[in-house]
Amino acid sequence: MQFRVLGPVSVTTANGGPLPLGPAKRRSLLAMLLAHPNTSVGVERLTEALWDEEPPKHARTVLQGHVSRLRAVFAQHDAAAHGVELLTQGAAYRLRLPEVLVDAHRFEESLRLVRRSADPGRAVAVLREALGLWQGPAFAGTVHSAPLEAPAQALEELRLTAVEALARAYGQLGDHGAAASVLRAEAAAHPLREPLVAHLMLALARAGRQADALDWFHRTRKLLADEIGVDPAPVLTDAYHTLLRTDAHARADADTRAHARADAHADTQARAHAHGRAHAHADADHETVRPPAAAPHEAAAGPVGTPQLLPRRPRGFIARQDELATLDRITTATPGPVVTLTGSAGVGKTALAVHWSHRRRADFPDGTLFADLCGFSPTPARDTRAVLREFLLALGVPVERMPGSPVALGARYRELTAGRRLLVVLDNAVDSEQIRPLLPGGDECVTLVTSRDRLDGLVATDAARPMTVGALPAADSTALLAAVLGPESVAAEPEAAARLAGLCDGLPLALRVAAARLATRPHRGLASFAGELADEQHRLDLLKAEDTGVAAALGLSLRHLPEPARRLFHHLGPHTGATLDTCTAAALADCPPPQAALALDQLAAAQLVVETGPQSYVLHDLVRLFARSLAPDHEPAGLLRLLDHWVQTLLGACAAAEPGGEPCCALPPGARRSAEIRRFADRTSALAWYSAERGTLRATVEAAVEAGHHDRAWRLVLLQWPLIVWQVRDGWVPLLEQGLASAELDGDPAAQSRASALLGWVLSEEGRPEEALTRLERAPDLAVRAGDFAGEAVARINLAVALMRYGDRERPGGLLADALALAEREGLTETVTLAHQHLAQHLLSVGAAAEAAAHAARGLALAAPPLAAPRRVVLRTLHGEALAAVGRTGEAARQLHEAIREARANAYEEGELAARAVLDGLPERGPERGPDQGPDQGPAWSVVTRGRSTLGGYRSGPRSGGSPRP
């Protein structure tokens, strides 16, 4: 196990895999403890580190939640075996660990080793290895607060000291070029660190680059004067004077050599002079007067009236082969085509249009017109008359014959473009009205329009062909990075490049800004910068270069939105996922759903969200982060509305996924009811939604925990149980541990019982018996303490199932009988059915087939719709197996055939396989077994007779019939 703070804060396991540390505040907590290893750090100091401003009311509770989660992650990855333990000591916490596990400790040890060594070769090796530990700024990805910035700054000072020591060691070895290379990147990043610049100047001079060395001095002197109004310090002026003295000696030697060369050259010229005069007159007879070379723009301009207004071809244009092919097809399919290239800010619409125009330039012998209409820019949109005059001038109309009125300008433009084969590119249009007067008059003309608006009006009135320009695929995104940074940089860190591309949402603008920042700070590396970008709080700040950036581009889009859309957009920040529906948007904005639907349509028209279906949209990460940056003051209330909305939606999804079942929880006290929630047609649609929203729900739980809303957090976890049951071995333990921790912090024993029961069952399915039984044994007592009879019954069933799995033949019967009695007394039909099912399973395993058949029959009688069909399939299979065991083979076969039929009808593949296995193992075959029977394979080996639930692993269809539940 390794702890890293020299770059993004992270922990890796022995096999190199990262531990899931969670949000920035949890990483910040770990960072503070790692900054003071084996030392108690008080709660107040930790709170100061996690909240740079006024901490929330429940800060201590949130801090306890983060500690609990860290402990759970450490325990899951066997941290104790490495000597790592997170201890509570009164009102403080201490991270006990061998300090050699922390990269900062190893880095400092390397520096101490170098100081004790006099061997420069050894120093170079040790320092290079030590500096290789750095993956970016120390404590990256944490909250910006004074308690964390102080140790980060101290480590940065040590890093620069190591760089200077490495340069000195190179110099001692005579490799001054390597010394200069090491120092240059740091001097560029720290231009006011005068000792660093002085060392660089001397290294450059010793490497024979005197001019570069002097340039660094003058550049730094000016920067010191401009930025802080001081003269260079002695360390810098001393280096400068050393350079001048060295330069004076070099010039004296050079003058001596130059005089000798000049004397030799004069002698040669004198000998050639007479020979040259003899040929002068002959050369004059054949001399030709050559005209001056045309300027580049004159050569490209062509004859008068043939405009060539295209901007230069975009550099580093990547791929877009499908889009280019589509443009080729559209522009040749119809006469006078108008094509609209629409997409979000920074997606590369203009680059695509200009690249295609250069590529097809030869197809337009009468020229190309181009105008930036400034629709979405800091400057006002272009006046149509001004653009028409510009086009007419390019088409050869003299100024003195320029029409005066807008109507006459348009008529003259259409007249001159009729009958010509022209390409017209109208870039950055604000709406359809701005474009219509600029459409050319000829059927041989092609018009490309780019805009962030969908331009539906132009499609309706002028038969424009819409084409959406989307984000770059992953491979093209990394190719763009390689085009800017150089292929060797991307090839050296391919995984980091792919991660960086993903964090930029495949947006060319974001990718180019990221590449520009990396190109000017080469010491950071792709992995380091990707780690910084992973911090959502600072991602938009990092994707900014001077006046260019993602936030600036999105801000221009927002400025042109209608008021309803602008108001809704300001409320989207708390949303935690990519998908967004009308109901969720209405909850976030606290407005009626029809109003949210109108605003979302306006956002989709402006390409700020992408419509994917009826009332369904995608909100990309960078857009969501931009929305969050606009209205942080509204975020707490908006987040609470969002959490309550998700809890209500999950309750509806549970009801659809498990019809007839009892809900495992109710709304939290004081929850605000949503005006409308998503409706689910059936079990299949509910489970599909669960699966699609899993990432969003996980992020929502983290947001709830971060804000201290633990009463919402555990509900958001438990209400995912239908998907957990359906995909039981899909890594649910960390989420369930978080749900249990939130239930404990909320002080709700009923929630703790249900979370423990579900977590224990999942741990059992993952083959972790000791952990499973620890959780499952606690669950019934917690439910008793809470007076939760339904939860107690479920907890006893889950414990019994686990004990059956581990070969216990005594306890399960009593637990299941108690659970059955509790559920019958409380009128819990689904739990009664579940108890009968597992009693039948248990009794079969101990040889009591007649009693098993009775329980299966009673459960089956209760399992009529609306209870989920998989439950009936399992019960019929158990009933058939029990009947067969008591010799009632014909009845058994009928039950099993019906189980197979119902399993097929509900795509319950595992249930079908289990029923068929029992059917194939019947001792006799008769006509009643039907055409579906397989060959006689001897005794049955169905999963139910081995003490397991029917949900042992993945299959292709839904499954919940045999599983425990919360």
XYZ file of N, CA and C in Angstrom, residues 518-655:
414
model
N -0.316 22.638 -20.879
C 0.739 21.633 -20.738
C 1.976 22.015 -21.535
N 1.773 22.569 -22.729
C 2.912 22.927 -23.579
C 3.763 24.018 -22.945
N 3.121 24.914 -22.180
C 3.886 25.991 -21.536
C 4.387 25.593 -20.149
N 3.960 24.415 -19.674
C 4.428 23.915 -18.371
C 4.776 22.440 -18.511
N 5.807 22.132 -19.278
C 6.091 20.732 -19.605
C 6.422 19.870 -18.399
N 6.824 20.482 -17.292
C 7.195 19.676 -16.125
C 5.983 19.026 -15.457
N 4.778 19.479 -15.780
C 3.603 18.963 -15.086
C 3.276 17.531 -15.522
N 3.344 17.253 -16.827
C 3.027 15.916 -17.301
C 1.525 15.715 -17.436
N 1.143 14.771 -18.304
C -0.274 14.524 -18.563
C -0.984 13.961 -17.330
N -0.346 13.017 -16.642
C -0.997 12.411 -15.476
C -1.237 13.441 -14.382
N -0.264 14.294 -14.185
C -0.397 15.327 -13.153
C -1.546 16.276 -13.489
N -1.595 16.723 -14.726
C -2.634 17.683 -15.105
C -4.011 17.017 -15.090
N -4.081 15.752 -15.515
C -5.357 15.041 -15.448
C -5.825 14.922 -13.998
N -4.881 14.699 -13.078
C -5.241 14.647 -11.668
C -5.813 15.963 -11.175
N -5.225 17.066 -11.629
C -5.760 18.371 -11.236
C -7.154 18.594 -11.823
N -7.335 18.194 -13.096
C -8.639 18.384 -13.738
C -9.727 17.541 -13.087
N -9.355 16.445 -12.460
C -10.360 15.580 -11.836
C -11.089 16.294 -10.706
N -10.487 17.312 -10.150
C -11.131 18.096 -9.092
C -12.153 19.021 -9.737
N -13.438 18.712 -9.549
C -14.491 19.472 -10.212
C -14.494 20.942 -9.807
N -14.029 21.232 -8.590
C -14.081 22.612 -8.107
C -13.196 23.540 -8.929
N -12.146 22.989 -9.550
C -11.181 23.855 -10.228
C -11.031 23.530 -11.709
N -11.861 22.629 -12.232
C -11.658 22.187 -13.618
C -11.818 23.338 -14.609
N -12.853 24.139 -14.438
C -13.063 25.240 -15.391
C -11.939 26.271 -15.315
N -11.414 26.509 -14.109
C -10.293 27.445 -13.977
C -9.068 26.930 -14.730
N -8.856 25.627 -14.690
C -7.693 25.050 -15.369
C -7.871 25.037 -16.882
N -9.137 25.014 -17.344
C -9.399 25.021 -18.788
C -9.598 26.451 -19.277
N -8.655 27.289 -18.906
C -8.682 28.694 -19.303
C -7.260 29.125 -19.618
N -7.099 29.788 -20.764
C -5.792 30.316 -21.146
C -5.997 31.758 -21.601
N -5.530 32.692 -20.767
C -5.753 34.123 -20.993
C -7.249 34.380 -21.149
N -7.685 34.905 -22.300
C -9.106 35.228 -22.460
C -9.882 34.104 -23.140
N -9.228 32.956 -23.338
C -9.863 31.832 -24.008
C -10.129 30.743 -22.984
N -11.311 30.163 -23.034
C -11.594 29.081 -22.112
C -13.015 28.594 -22.266
N -13.292 27.448 -21.651
C -14.605 26.834 -21.763
C -15.665 27.713 -21.111
N -15.369 28.230 -19.907
C -16.361 29.045 -19.198
C -16.716 30.294 -19.999
N -15.714 30.933 -20.596
C -15.984 32.141 -21.386
C -16.874 31.818 -22.576
N -16.594 30.687 -23.248
C -17.401 30.310 -24.409
C -18.833 29.989 -24.009
N -18.994 29.254 -22.910
C -20.342 28.923 -22.455
C -21.089 30.163 -21.978
N -20.361 31.093 -21.377
C -20.987 32.332 -20.930
C -21.607 33.121 -22.067
N -20.949 33.102 -23.230
C -21.504 33.794 -24.394
C -22.785 33.124 -24.877
N -22.826 31.794 -24.795
C -24.062 31.090 -25.163
C -25.191 31.465 -24.208
N -24.862 31.504 -22.922
C -25.877 31.791 -21.917
C -26.442 33.196 -22.085
N -25.591 34.114 -22.475
C -26.008 35.513 -22.582
C -27.126 35.699 -23.616
N -27.181 34.826 -24.612
C -28.173 34.981 -25.673
C -29.442 34.156 -25.449
N -29.543 33.506 -24.284
C -30.716 32.678 -24.025
C -31.921 33.524 -23.628
N -33.122 33.029 -23.916
C -34.318 33.669 -23.356
C -34.305 33.548 -21.835
N -35.043 34.397 -21.186
C -35.018 34.458 -19.728
C -35.397 33.138 -19.062
N -36.456 32.407 -19.499
C -36.777 31.136 -18.821
C -35.617 30.142 -18.853
N -34.948 30.055 -19.992
C -33.827 29.114 -20.092
C -32.658 29.568 -19.236
N -32.394 30.855 -19.217
C -31.285 31.371 -18.421
C -31.548 31.119 -16.926
N -32.794 31.307 -16.508
C -33.138 31.110 -15.103
C -32.992 29.635 -14.720
N -33.467 28.723 -15.581
C -33.330 27.299 -15.285
C -31.860 26.886 -15.245
N -31.083 27.396 -16.190
C -29.672 26.993 -16.265
C -28.939 27.316 -14.964
N -29.277 28.428 -14.343
C -28.622 28.811 -13.088
C -28.923 27.837 -11.950
N -29.941 26.991 -12.128
C -30.306 26.051 -11.066
C -29.791 24.639 -11.324
N -29.096 24.416 -12.432
C -28.696 23.053 -12.783
C -27.424 22.602 -12.089
N -26.721 23.483 -11.412
C -25.433 23.147 -10.820
C -25.440 21.962 -9.870
N -26.424 21.827 -8.969
C -26.380 20.696 -8.024
C -26.578 19.329 -8.669
N -27.026 19.294 -9.922
C -27.268 17.994 -10.565
C -25.966 17.206 -10.623
N -26.056 15.904 -10.377
C -24.843 15.109 -10.217
C -24.546 14.185 -11.388
N -25.367 14.200 -12.421
C -25.135 13.259 -13.514
C -25.269 13.902 -14.870
N -25.154 13.064 -15.901
C -25.226 13.564 -17.266
C -26.661 13.615 -17.774
N -27.488 12.645 -17.386
C -28.854 12.617 -17.892
C -29.751 13.532 -17.060
N -30.722 14.102 -17.717
C -31.607 15.082 -17.067
C -32.973 14.987 -17.713
N -34.018 14.837 -16.886
C -35.370 14.840 -17.437
C -36.128 16.069 -16.943
N -37.299 16.260 -17.492
C -38.091 17.444 -17.174
C -38.459 17.486 -15.693
N -38.798 16.326 -15.134
C -39.205 16.303 -13.721
C -38.057 16.716 -12.812
N -36.851 16.210 -13.096
C -35.692 16.562 -12.276
C -35.360 18.043 -12.417
N -35.422 18.559 -13.658
C -35.149 19.980 -13.872
C -36.154 20.841 -13.117
N -37.409 20.421 -13.111
C -38.433 21.181 -12.391
C -38.147 21.186 -10.893
N -37.687 20.059 -10.364
C -37.354 20.006 -8.940
C -36.166 20.904 -8.625
N -35.158 20.888 -9.473
C -33.983 21.734 -9.249
C -34.344 23.209 -9.261
N -35.187 23.591 -10.224
C -35.514 25.009 -10.392
C -36.713 25.443 -9.578
N -37.390 24.473 -8.926
C -38.568 24.794 -8.114
C -39.622 25.496 -8.963
N -39.932 24.865 -10.102
C -40.918 25.447 -11.013
C -41.822 24.342 -11.542
N -42.967 24.663 -12.137
C -43.849 23.630 -12.693
C -43.160 22.893 -13.834
N -43.434 21.601 -14.012
C -42.804 20.837 -15.095
C -43.001 21.429 -16.498
N -44.186 21.949 -16.861
C -44.303 22.530 -18.207
C -43.331 23.702 -18.425
N -43.119 24.498 -17.376
C -42.166 25.606 -17.487
C -40.743 25.073 -17.667
N -40.414 24.016 -16.938
C -39.090 23.404 -17.096
C -38.927 22.814 -18.493
N -39.999 22.210 -19.021
C -39.929 21.615 -20.360
C -39.646 22.683 -21.415
N -40.295 23.841 -21.297
C -40.050 24.933 -22.244
C -38.605 25.417 -22.147
N -38.123 25.608 -20.931
C -36.758 26.095 -20.746
C -35.737 25.080 -21.260
N -35.983 23.788 -21.032
C -35.055 22.767 -21.528
C -35.019 22.751 -23.054
N -36.159 22.965 -23.663
C -36.175 23.028 -25.130
C -35.356 24.211 -25.627
N -35.420 25.334 -24.930
C -34.614 26.495 -25.304
C -33.120 26.224 -25.081
N -32.794 25.522 -24.001
C -31.387 25.154 -23.769
C -30.891 24.192 -24.840
N -31.768 23.280 -25.257
C -31.379 22.342 -26.317
C -31.164 23.068 -27.634
N -32.018 24.072 -27.906
C -31.841 24.850 -29.139
C -30.513 25.587 -29.136
N -30.044 25.972 -27.948
C -28.762 26.669 -27.826
C -27.590 25.707 -27.609
N -27.853 24.398 -27.706
C -26.821 23.364 -27.612
C -26.160 23.300 -26.228
N -26.838 23.803 -25.195
C -26.290 23.681 -23.846
C -26.700 22.367 -23.192
N -27.789 21.780 -23.656
C -28.119 20.398 -23.326
C -28.438 19.702 -24.640
N -28.357 18.378 -24.629
C -28.608 17.603 -25.845
C -29.866 16.778 -25.633
N -30.852 16.955 -26.494
C -32.101 16.214 -26.386
C -31.881 14.790 -26.887
N -32.223 13.801 -26.058
C -32.008 12.402 -26.424
C -33.317 11.622 -26.557
N -34.426 12.236 -26.216
C -35.719 11.578 -26.295
C -36.781 12.488 -25.722
N -38.034 12.042 -25.696
C -39.104 12.869 -25.125
C -38.801 13.207 -23.660
N -38.681 14.491 -23.386
C -38.427 15.001 -22.029
C -37.151 14.416 -21.430
N -36.195 14.076 -22.283
C -34.945 13.466 -21.820
C -33.766 14.175 -22.466
N -32.769 14.546 -21.650
C -31.650 15.354 -22.134
C -30.340 14.856 -21.508
N -29.248 15.287 -22.108
C -27.924 15.025 -21.558
C -27.273 16.362 -21.239
N -26.706 16.455 -20.038
C -26.009 17.656 -19.574
C -24.545 17.264 -19.359
N -23.673 17.710 -20.249
C -22.272 17.303 -20.162
C -21.597 17.928 -18.938
N -20.531 17.261 -18.472
C -19.887 17.654 -17.220
C -19.444 19.109 -17.208
N -18.781 19.556 -18.276
C -18.252 20.919 -18.277
C -19.386 21.941 -18.236
N -20.496 21.632 -18.893
C -21.656 22.530 -18.855
C -22.248 22.543 -17.441
N -22.333 21.351 -16.815
C -22.860 21.271 -15.450
C -21.971 22.045 -14.473
N -20.671 21.913 -14.626
C -19.754 22.638 -13.744
C -19.861 24.143 -13.960
N -20.082 24.550 -15.197
C -20.272 25.977 -15.467
C -21.547 26.476 -14.778
N -22.616 25.682 -14.858
C -23.863 26.077 -14.177
C -23.627 26.181 -12.677
N -22.854 25.246 -12.121
C -22.589 25.273 -10.685
C -21.809 26.522 -10.295
N -20.939 26.984 -11.173
C -20.115 28.152 -10.851
C -20.921 29.446 -10.850
N -22.111 29.431 -11.436
C -22.872 30.676 -11.582
C -23.650 31.060 -10.339
N -24.142 30.056 -9.609
C -25.029 30.382 -8.492
C -24.746 29.502 -7.293
N -23.546 29.597 -6.738
C -23.240 28.750 -5.575
C -24.145 29.020 -4.387
N -24.682 30.225 -4.261
C -25.553 30.538 -3.126
C -26.858 29.744 -3.171
N -27.284 29.349 -4.398
C -28.535 28.616 -4.525
C -28.321 27.118 -4.368
N -27.101 26.681 -4.318
C -26.816 25.250 -4.370
C -27.386 24.472 -3.194
N -27.275 24.922 -1.937
C -27.802 24.104 -0.838
C -29.284 23.802 -0.962
N -30.094 24.818 -1.252
C -31.538 24.589 -1.380
C -31.834 23.729 -2.593
N -31.143 23.996 -3.678
C -31.351 23.208 -4.889
C -30.949 21.758 -4.686
N -29.854 21.536 -3.967
C -29.414 20.162 -3.703
C -30.451 19.420 -2.869
N -31.002 20.078 -1.860
C -31.992 19.418 -1.013
C -33.241 19.056 -1.824
N -33.676 19.954 -2.698
C -34.818 19.633 -3.572
C -34.485 18.440 -4.462
N -33.241 18.421 -4.975
C -32.829 17.320 -5.842
C -32.827 15.997 -5.080
N -32.290 15.994 -3.854
C -32.236 14.764 -3.073
C -33.644 14.245 -2.790
N -34.542 15.131 -2.393
C -35.913 14.698 -2.120
C -36.582 14.169 -3.385
N -36.293 14.802 -4.507
C -36.858 14.333 -5.773
C -36.347 12.935 -6.114
N -35.051 12.703 -5.911
C -34.487 11.380 -6.218
C -35.078 10.316 -5.298
N -35.263 10.633 -4.024
C -35.852 9.651 -3.107
C -37.249 9.270 -3.584
N -38.046 10.265 -3.984
C -39.398 9.973 -4.474
C -39.358 9.167 -5.767
N -38.440 9.497 -6.658
C -38.327 8.754 -7.917
C -37.913 7.313 -7.656
N -36.987 7.118 -6.713
C -36.541 5.767 -6.379
C -37.667 4.947 -5.749
N -38.497 5.569 -4.945
C -39.650 4.857 -4.388
C -40.566 4.372 -5.512
N -40.773 5.219 -6.519
C -41.574 4.813 -7.669
C -40.915 3.703 -8.470
N -39.595 3.778 -8.618
C -38.876 2.738 -9.351
C -38.946 1.408 -8.615
N -38.818 1.435 -7.272
C -38.936 0.203 -6.480
C -40.312 -0.430 -6.664
N -41.346 0.397 -6.643
C -42.705 -0.127 -6.778
C -42.914 -0.794 -8.126
